mmCIF file of C-alpha atoms in Angstrom:
data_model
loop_
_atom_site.group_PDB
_atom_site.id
_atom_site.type_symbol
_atom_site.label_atom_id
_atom_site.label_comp_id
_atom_site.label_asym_id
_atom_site.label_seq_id
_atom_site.Cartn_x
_atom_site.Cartn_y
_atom_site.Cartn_z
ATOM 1 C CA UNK A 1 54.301 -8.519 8.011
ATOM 2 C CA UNK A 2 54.490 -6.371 10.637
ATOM 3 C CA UNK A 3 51.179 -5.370 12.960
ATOM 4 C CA UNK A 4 51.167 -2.022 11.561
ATOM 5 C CA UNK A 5 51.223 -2.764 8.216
ATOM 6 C CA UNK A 6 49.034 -5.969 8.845
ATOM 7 C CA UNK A 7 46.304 -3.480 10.184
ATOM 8 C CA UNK A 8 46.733 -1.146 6.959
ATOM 9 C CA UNK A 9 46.096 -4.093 4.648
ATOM 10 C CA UNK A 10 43.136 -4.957 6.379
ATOM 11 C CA UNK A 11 41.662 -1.535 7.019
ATOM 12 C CA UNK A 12 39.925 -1.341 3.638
ATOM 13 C CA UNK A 13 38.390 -4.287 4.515
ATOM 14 C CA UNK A 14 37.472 -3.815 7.633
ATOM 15 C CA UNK A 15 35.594 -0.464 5.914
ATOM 16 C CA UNK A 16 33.659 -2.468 3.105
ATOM 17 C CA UNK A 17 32.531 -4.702 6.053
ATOM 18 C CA UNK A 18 31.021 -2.077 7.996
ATOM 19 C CA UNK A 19 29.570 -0.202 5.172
ATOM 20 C CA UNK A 20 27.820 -3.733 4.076
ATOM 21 C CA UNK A 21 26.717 -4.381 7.333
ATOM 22 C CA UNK A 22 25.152 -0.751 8.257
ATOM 23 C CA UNK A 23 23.520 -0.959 5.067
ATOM 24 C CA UNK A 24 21.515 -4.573 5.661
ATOM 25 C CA UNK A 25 20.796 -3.793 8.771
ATOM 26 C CA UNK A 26 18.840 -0.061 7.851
ATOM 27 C CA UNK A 27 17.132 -2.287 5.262
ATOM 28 C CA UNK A 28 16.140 -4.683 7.827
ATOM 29 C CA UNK A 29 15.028 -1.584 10.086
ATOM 30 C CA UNK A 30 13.014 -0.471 7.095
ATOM 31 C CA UNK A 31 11.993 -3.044 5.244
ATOM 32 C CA UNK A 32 10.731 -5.410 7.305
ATOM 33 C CA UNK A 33 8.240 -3.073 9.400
ATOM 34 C CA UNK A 34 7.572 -1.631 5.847
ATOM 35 C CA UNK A 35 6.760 -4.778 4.187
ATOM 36 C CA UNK A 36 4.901 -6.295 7.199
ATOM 37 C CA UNK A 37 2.334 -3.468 6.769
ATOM 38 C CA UNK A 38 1.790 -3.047 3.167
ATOM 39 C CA UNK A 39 1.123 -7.262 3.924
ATOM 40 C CA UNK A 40 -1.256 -6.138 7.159
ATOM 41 C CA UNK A 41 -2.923 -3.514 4.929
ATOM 42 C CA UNK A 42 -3.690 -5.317 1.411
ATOM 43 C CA UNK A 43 -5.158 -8.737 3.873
ATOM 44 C CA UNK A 44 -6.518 -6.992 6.606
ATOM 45 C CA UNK A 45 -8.981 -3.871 5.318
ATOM 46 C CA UNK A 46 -8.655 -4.554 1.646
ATOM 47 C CA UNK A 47 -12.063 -6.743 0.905
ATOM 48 C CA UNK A 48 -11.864 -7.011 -2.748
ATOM 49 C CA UNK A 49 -8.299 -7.400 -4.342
ATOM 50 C CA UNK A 50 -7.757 -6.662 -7.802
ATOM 51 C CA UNK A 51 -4.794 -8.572 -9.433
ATOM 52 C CA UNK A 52 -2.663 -5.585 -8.947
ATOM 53 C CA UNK A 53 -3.116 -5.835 -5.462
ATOM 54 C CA UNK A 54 -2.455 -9.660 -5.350
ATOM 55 C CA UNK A 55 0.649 -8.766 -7.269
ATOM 56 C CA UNK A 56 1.762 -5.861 -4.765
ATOM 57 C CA UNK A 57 0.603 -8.782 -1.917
ATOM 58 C CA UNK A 58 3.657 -10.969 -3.148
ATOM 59 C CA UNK A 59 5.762 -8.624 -4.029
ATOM 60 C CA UNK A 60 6.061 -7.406 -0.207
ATOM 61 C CA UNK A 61 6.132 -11.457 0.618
ATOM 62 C CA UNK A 62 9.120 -11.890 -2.112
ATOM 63 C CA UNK A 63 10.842 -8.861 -0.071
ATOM 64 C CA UNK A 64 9.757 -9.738 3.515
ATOM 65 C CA UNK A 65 11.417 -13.126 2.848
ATOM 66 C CA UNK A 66 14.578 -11.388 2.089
ATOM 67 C CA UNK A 67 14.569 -9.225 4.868
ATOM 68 C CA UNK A 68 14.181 -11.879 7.292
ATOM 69 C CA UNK A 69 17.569 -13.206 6.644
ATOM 70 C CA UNK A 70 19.545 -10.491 6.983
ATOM 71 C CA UNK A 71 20.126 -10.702 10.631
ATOM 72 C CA UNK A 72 22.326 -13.824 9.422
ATOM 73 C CA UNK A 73 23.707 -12.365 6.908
ATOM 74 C CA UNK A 74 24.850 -8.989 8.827
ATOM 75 C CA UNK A 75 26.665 -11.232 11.666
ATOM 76 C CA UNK A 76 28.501 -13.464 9.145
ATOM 77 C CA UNK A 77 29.887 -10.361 7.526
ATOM 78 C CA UNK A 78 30.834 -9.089 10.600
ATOM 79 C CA UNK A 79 32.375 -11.993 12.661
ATOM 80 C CA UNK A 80 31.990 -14.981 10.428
ATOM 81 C CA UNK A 81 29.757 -17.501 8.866
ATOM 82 C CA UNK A 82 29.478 -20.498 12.233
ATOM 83 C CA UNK A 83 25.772 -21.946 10.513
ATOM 84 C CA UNK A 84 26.965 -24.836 8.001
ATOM 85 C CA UNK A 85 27.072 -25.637 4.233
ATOM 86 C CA UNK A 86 23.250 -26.700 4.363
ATOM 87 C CA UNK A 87 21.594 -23.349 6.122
ATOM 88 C CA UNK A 88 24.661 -21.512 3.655
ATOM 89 C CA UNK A 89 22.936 -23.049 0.440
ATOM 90 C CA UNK A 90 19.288 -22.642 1.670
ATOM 91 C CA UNK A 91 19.855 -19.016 2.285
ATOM 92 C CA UNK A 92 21.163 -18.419 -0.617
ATOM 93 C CA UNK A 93 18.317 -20.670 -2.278
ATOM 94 C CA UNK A 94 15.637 -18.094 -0.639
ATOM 95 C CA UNK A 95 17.717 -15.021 -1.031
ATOM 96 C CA UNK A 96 17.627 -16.163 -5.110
ATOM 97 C CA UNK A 97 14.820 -17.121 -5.905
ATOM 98 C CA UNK A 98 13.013 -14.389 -3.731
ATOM 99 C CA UNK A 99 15.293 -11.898 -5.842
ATOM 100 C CA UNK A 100 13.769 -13.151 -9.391
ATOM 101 C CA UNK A 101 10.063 -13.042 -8.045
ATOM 102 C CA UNK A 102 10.280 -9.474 -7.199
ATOM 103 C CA UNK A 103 12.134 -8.712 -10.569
ATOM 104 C CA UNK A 104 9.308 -10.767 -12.082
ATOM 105 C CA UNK A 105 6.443 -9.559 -10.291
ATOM 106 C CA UNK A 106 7.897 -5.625 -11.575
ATOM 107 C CA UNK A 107 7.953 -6.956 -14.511
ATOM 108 C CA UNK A 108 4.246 -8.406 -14.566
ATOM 109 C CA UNK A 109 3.285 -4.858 -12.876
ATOM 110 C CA UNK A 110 4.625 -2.964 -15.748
ATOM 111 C CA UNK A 111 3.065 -5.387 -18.706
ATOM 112 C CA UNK A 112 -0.183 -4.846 -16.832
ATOM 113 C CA UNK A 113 0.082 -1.060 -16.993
ATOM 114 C CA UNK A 114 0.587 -0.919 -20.093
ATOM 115 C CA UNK A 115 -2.213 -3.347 -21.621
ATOM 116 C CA UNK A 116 -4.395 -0.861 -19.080
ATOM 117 C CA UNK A 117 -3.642 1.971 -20.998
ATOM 118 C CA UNK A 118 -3.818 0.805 -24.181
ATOM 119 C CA UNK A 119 -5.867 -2.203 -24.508
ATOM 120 C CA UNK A 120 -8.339 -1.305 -21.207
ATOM 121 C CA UNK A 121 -11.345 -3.859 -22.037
ATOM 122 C CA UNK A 122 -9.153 -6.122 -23.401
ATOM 123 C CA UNK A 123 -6.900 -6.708 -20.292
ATOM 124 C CA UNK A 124 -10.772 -7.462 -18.332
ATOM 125 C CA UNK A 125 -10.978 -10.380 -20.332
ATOM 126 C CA UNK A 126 -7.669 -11.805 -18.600
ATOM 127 C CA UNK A 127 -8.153 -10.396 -15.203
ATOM 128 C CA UNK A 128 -9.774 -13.383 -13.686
ATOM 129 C CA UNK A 129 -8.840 -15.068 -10.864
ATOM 130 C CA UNK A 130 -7.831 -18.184 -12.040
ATOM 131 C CA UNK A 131 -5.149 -16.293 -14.362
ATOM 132 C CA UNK A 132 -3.738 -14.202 -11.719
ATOM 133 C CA UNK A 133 -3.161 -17.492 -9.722
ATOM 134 C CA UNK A 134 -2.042 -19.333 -12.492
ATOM 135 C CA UNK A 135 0.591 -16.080 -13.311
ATOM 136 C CA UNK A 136 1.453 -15.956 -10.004
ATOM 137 C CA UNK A 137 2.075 -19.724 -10.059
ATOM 138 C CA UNK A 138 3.956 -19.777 -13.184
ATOM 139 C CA UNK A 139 6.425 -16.302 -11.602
ATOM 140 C CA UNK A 140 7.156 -18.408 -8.800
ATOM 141 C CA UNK A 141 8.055 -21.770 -10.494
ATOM 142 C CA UNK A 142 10.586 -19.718 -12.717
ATOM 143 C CA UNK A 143 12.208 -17.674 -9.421
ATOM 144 C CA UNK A 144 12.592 -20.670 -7.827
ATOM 145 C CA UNK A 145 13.942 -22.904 -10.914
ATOM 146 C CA UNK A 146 16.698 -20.264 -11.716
ATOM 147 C CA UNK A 147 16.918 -19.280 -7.914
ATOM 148 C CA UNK A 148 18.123 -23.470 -7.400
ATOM 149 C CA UNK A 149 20.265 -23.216 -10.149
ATOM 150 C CA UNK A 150 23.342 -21.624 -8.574
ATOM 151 C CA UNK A 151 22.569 -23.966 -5.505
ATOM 152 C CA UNK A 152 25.592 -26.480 -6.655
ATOM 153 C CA UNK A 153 27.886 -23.567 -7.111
ATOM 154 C CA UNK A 154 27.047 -21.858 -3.707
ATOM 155 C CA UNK A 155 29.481 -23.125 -0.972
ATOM 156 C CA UNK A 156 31.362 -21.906 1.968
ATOM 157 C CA UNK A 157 35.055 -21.189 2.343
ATOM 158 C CA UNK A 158 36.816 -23.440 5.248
ATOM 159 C CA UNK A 159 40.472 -21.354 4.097
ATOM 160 C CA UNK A 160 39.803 -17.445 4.715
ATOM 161 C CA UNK A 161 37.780 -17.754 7.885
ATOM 162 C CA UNK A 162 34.657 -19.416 6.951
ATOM 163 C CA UNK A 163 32.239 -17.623 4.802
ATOM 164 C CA UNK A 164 29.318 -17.883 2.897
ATOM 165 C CA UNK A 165 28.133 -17.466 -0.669
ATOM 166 C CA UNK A 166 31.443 -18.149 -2.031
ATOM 167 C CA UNK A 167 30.997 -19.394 -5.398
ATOM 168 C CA UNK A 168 33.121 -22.466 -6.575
ATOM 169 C CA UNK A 169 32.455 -22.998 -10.946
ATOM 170 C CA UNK A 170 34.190 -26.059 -12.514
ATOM 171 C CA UNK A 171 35.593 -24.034 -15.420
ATOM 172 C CA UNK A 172 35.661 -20.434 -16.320
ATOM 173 C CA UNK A 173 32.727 -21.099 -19.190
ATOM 174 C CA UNK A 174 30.766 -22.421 -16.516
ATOM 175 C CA UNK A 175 31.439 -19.609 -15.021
ATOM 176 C CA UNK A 176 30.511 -17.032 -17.967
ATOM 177 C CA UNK A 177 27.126 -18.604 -18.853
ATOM 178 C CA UNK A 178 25.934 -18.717 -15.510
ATOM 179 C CA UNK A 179 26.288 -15.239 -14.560
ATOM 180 C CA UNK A 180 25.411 -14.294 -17.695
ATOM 181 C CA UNK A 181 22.253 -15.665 -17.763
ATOM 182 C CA UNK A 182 22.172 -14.326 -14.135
ATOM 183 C CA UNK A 183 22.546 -10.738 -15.461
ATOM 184 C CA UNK A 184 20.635 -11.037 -18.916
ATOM 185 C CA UNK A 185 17.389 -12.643 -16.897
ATOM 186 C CA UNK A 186 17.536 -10.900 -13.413
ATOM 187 C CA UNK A 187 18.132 -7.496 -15.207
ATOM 188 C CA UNK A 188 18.559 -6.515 -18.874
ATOM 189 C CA UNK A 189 15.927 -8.012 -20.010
ATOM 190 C CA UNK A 190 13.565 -7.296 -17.263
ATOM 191 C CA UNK A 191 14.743 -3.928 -17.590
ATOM 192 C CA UNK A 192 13.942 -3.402 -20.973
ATOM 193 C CA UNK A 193 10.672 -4.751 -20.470
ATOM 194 C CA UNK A 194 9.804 -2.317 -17.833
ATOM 195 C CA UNK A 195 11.094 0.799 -19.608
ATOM 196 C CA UNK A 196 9.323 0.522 -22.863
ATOM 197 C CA UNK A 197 6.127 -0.459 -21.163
ATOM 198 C CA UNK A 198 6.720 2.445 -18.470
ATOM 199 C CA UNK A 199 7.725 5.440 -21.293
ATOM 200 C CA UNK A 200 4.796 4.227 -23.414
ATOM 201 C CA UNK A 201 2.688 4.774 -20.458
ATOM 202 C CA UNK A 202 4.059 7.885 -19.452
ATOM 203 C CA UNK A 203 3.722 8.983 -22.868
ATOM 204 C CA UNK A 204 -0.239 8.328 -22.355
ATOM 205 C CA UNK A 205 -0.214 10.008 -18.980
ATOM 206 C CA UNK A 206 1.326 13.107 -19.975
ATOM 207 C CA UNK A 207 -1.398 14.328 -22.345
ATOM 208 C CA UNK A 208 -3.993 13.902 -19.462
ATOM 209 C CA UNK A 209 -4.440 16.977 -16.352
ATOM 210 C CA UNK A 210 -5.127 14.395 -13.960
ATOM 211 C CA UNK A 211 -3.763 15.198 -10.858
ATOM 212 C CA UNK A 212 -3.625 12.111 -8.872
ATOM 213 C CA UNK A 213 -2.833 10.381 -12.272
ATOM 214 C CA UNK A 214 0.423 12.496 -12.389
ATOM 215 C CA UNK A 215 1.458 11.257 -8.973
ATOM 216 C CA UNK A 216 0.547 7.646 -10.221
ATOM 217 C CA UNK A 217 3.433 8.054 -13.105
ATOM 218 C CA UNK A 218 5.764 9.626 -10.804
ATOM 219 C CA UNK A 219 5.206 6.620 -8.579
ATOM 220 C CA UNK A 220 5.849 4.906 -11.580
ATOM 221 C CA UNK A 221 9.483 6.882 -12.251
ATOM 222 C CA UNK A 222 10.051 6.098 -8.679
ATOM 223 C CA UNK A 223 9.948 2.362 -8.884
ATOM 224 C CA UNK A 224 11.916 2.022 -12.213
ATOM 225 C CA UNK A 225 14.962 4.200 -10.976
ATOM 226 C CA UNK A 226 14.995 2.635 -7.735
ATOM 227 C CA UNK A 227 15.096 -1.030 -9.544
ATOM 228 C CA UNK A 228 17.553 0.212 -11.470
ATOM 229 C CA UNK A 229 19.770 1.968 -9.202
ATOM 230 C CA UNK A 230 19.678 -1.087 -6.541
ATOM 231 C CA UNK A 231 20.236 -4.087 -9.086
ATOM 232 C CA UNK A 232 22.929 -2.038 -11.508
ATOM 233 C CA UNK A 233 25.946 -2.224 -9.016
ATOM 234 C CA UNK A 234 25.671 -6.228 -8.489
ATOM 235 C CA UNK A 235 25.313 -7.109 -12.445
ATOM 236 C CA UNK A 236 27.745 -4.743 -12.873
ATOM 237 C CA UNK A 237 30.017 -6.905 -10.666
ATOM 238 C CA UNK A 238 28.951 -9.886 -12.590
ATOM 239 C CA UNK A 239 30.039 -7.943 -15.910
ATOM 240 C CA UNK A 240 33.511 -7.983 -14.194
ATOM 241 C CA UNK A 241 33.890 -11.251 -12.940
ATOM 242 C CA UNK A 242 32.768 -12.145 -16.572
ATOM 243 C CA UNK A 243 35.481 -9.602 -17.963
ATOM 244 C CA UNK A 244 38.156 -11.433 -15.586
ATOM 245 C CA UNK A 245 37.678 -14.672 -17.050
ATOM 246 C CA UNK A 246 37.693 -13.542 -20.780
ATOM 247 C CA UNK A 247 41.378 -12.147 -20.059
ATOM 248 C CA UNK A 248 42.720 -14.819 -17.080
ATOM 249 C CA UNK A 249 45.023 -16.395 -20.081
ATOM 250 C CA UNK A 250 45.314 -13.008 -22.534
ATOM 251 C CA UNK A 251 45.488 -10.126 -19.456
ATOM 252 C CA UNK A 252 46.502 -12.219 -16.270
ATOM 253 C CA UNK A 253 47.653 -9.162 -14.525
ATOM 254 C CA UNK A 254 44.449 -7.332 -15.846
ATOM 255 C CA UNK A 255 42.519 -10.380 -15.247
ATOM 256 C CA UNK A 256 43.758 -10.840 -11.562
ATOM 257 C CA UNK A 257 42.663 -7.148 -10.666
ATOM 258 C CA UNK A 258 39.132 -7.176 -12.007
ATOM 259 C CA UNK A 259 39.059 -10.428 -10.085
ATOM 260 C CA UNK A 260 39.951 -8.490 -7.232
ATOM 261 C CA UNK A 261 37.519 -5.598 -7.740
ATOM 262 C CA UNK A 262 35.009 -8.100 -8.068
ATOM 263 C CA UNK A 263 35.563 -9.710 -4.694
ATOM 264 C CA UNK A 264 36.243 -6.517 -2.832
ATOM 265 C CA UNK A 265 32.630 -4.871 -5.007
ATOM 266 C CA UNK A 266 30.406 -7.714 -4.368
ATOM 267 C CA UNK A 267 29.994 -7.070 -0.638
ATOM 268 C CA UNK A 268 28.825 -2.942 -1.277
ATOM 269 C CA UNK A 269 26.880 -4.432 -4.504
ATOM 270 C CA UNK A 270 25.241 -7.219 -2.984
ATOM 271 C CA UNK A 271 24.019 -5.026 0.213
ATOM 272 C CA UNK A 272 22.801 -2.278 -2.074
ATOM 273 C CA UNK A 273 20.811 -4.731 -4.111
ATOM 274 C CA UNK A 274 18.768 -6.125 -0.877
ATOM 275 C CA UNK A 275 17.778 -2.543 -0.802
ATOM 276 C CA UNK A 276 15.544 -2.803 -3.534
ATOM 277 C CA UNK A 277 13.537 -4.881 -0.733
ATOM 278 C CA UNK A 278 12.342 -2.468 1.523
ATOM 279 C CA UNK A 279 12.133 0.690 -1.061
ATOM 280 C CA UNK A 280 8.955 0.074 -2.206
ATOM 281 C CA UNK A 281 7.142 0.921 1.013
ATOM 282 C CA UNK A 282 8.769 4.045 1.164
ATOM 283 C CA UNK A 283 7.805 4.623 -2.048
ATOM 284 C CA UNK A 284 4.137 3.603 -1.148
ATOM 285 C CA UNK A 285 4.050 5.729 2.041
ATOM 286 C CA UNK A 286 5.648 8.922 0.177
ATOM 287 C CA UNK A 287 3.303 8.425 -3.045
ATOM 288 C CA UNK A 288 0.137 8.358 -0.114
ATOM 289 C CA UNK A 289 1.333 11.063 1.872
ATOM 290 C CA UNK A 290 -1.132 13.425 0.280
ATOM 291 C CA UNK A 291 -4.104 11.054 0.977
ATOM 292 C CA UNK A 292 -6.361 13.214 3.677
ATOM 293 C CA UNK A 293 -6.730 10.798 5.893
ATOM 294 C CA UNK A 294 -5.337 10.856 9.662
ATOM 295 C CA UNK A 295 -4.621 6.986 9.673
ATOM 296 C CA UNK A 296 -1.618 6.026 7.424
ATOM 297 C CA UNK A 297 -3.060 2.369 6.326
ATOM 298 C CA UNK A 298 -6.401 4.257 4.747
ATOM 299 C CA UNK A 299 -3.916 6.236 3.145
ATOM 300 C CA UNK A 300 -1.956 3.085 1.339
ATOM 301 C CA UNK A 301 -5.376 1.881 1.218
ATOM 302 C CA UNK A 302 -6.368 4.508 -1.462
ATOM 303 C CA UNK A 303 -3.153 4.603 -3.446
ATOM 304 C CA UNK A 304 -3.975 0.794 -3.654
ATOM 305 C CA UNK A 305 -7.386 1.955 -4.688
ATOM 306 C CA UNK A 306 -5.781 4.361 -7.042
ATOM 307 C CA UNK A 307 -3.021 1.861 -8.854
ATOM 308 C CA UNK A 308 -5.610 -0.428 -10.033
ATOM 309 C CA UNK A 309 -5.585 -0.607 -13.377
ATOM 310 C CA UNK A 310 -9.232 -1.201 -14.430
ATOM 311 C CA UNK A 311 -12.202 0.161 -16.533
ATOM 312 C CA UNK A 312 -13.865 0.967 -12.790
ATOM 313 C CA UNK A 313 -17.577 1.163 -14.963
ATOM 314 C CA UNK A 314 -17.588 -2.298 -16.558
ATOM 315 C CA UNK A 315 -19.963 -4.655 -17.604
ATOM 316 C CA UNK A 316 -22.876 -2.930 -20.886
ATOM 317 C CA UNK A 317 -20.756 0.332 -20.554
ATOM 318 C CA UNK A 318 -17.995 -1.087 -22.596
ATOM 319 C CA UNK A 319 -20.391 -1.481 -25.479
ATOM 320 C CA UNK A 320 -22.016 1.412 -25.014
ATOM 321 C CA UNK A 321 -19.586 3.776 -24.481
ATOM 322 C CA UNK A 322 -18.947 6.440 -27.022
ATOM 323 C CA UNK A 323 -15.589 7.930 -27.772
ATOM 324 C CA UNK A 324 -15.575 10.566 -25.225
ATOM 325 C CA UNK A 325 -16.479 7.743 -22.871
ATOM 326 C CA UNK A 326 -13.459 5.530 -24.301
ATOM 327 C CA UNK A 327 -10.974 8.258 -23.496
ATOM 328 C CA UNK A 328 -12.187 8.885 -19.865
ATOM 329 C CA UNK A 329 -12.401 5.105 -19.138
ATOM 330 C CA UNK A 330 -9.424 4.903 -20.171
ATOM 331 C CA UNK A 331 -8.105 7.718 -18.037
ATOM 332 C CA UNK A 332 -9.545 6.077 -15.201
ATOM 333 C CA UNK A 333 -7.241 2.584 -15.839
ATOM 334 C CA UNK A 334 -3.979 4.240 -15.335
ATOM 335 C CA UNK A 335 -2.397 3.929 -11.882
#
């Protein structure tokens, strides 16, 4: 192959590598400032912290952790991956399982919202603190159970210049299931969750005037289209690699390009994905922005405030409170 040509074939790499690289790297110039103060806000001038907050709290940890890789991650796509098979399966151990506790913790958001809107004294009964650790427990145990589970397929590549994350099945069932199950539990079900809890709500909101309760549900919009929008692109690749190894014996031809839109796709995928880490704080910071306050963390401080979902007048009101009392209590537990 000639130089010319040579360079031609690896031009569209070159390209993908770039674009993957300048996207981690603004995520890690947002994100991790971001996340870092959402972290500095809810433990530093928060005194009491509902379980929303705690929730929020390791949400930013689950993304922070993510972040704080990508340095790696962004010099191995660019030159190539020089840290070893151990660091290559622990990264990919963290990136994981930090991945499914910020789906889960979304998902735990959105269940909460909607037992605050329609079950308000109800939800009090749960919203102890020894439940929200034990919940908390329980999301982390299952992110990091199906975040070790790809650990044996996780390698690196010694043949095409060393890289990470290259993923070695035994078969091509193996293969199916486990992205599969990758897809079903890091997004279509999660998804589904968080819609129908998240148009219910919305549903509920609409019929109120509100104000600051209307910004709550478009914060709400926000953070489903931005989960959605992030994670589609990499299950979508999955959907593809799954596609290639229904047809490798039927469709080899057909089979053998899907493979190869996977491999070239999972690079722009993958990157957009790790966006879904920093986006909340810009969602945070453009939900506050309204706040009047001169100092930004009293501003997140009061959305915070604001995305509680609780019956703020507890305690004999809820059995004394009379149906016009029901409806603005209620009104008052929807972030």
């Amino acid at each position: 192959m000639s130089p010319s040509v040579e360079s031609e074939a690896h031009l569209p790499w070159s390209i993908i590598r770039y674009l993957a690289c300048t996207i981690l790297s603004l995520a890690f110039i947002i994100g991790v400032p971001g996340n870092t103060f959402v972290i500095w806000t809810i433990c530093g001038r928060m005194k009491q912290r509902s379980p929303t907050i705690v929730m929020i709290l390791n949400l930013a940890i689950a993304d922070l952790l993510v972040l704080g890789t990508l340095p790696i991650w962004i010099y191995s796509i660019a030159k190539t991956w020089v840290f070893g098979l151990i660091t290559c399966k622990i990264l990919t151990f963290l990136i994981y399982s930090s991945m499914y506790a910020s789906v889960f913790l979304i998902v735990a958001l959105s269940m909460e919202r909607f037992m605050a809107v329609f079950y308000p004294f109800a939800i009090q009964r749960w919203k102890k603190k020894k439940a929200t650790s034990l919940g908390l427990l329980l999301i982390w145990l299952l992110s990091i159970a199906f975040g070790a589970g790809g650990i044996p397929f996780k390698g690196v590549d010694d043949e095409d210049g060393i890289e990470c994350m290259v993923v070695s099945y035994y078969s091509n069932t193996q293969l199916i299931a486990c992205l599969l199950l990758e897809t079903l539990v890091g997004f279509v079900v999660p998804f589904a969750i968080i819609s129908i809890c998240y148009v219910c709500v919305g549903r509920r909101i609409s019929k109120m005037t509100c104000p600051s309760k209307r910004r709550s549900a478009m914060l709400i919009t926000a953070v489903v289209v931005a989960f959605a929008l992030c994670w589609l692109p990499h299950h979508t690749i999955n959907l593809i690699s799954i596609a290639a190894a229904l047809t490798e014996d039927s469709h080899p031809e057909g089979s053998k390009a899907l493979e190869n839109i996977s491999e070239v796709g999972s690079y722009i995928a993958g990157s957009i994905a790790l966006i879904s880490s920093c986006i909340n704080p810009l969602l945070y910071a453009f939900a506050a922005r309204n706040f009047q306050s001169s100092v930004r963390f009293e501003r997140l401080s009061k959305l915070f405030e604001l995305m509680i979902p609780s019956v703020r007048e507890g305690g004999t009101k809820e059995a004394s409170s009379t149906p016009g009392q029901d409806e603005t209590l209620t009104s008052s537990a929807i972030i």
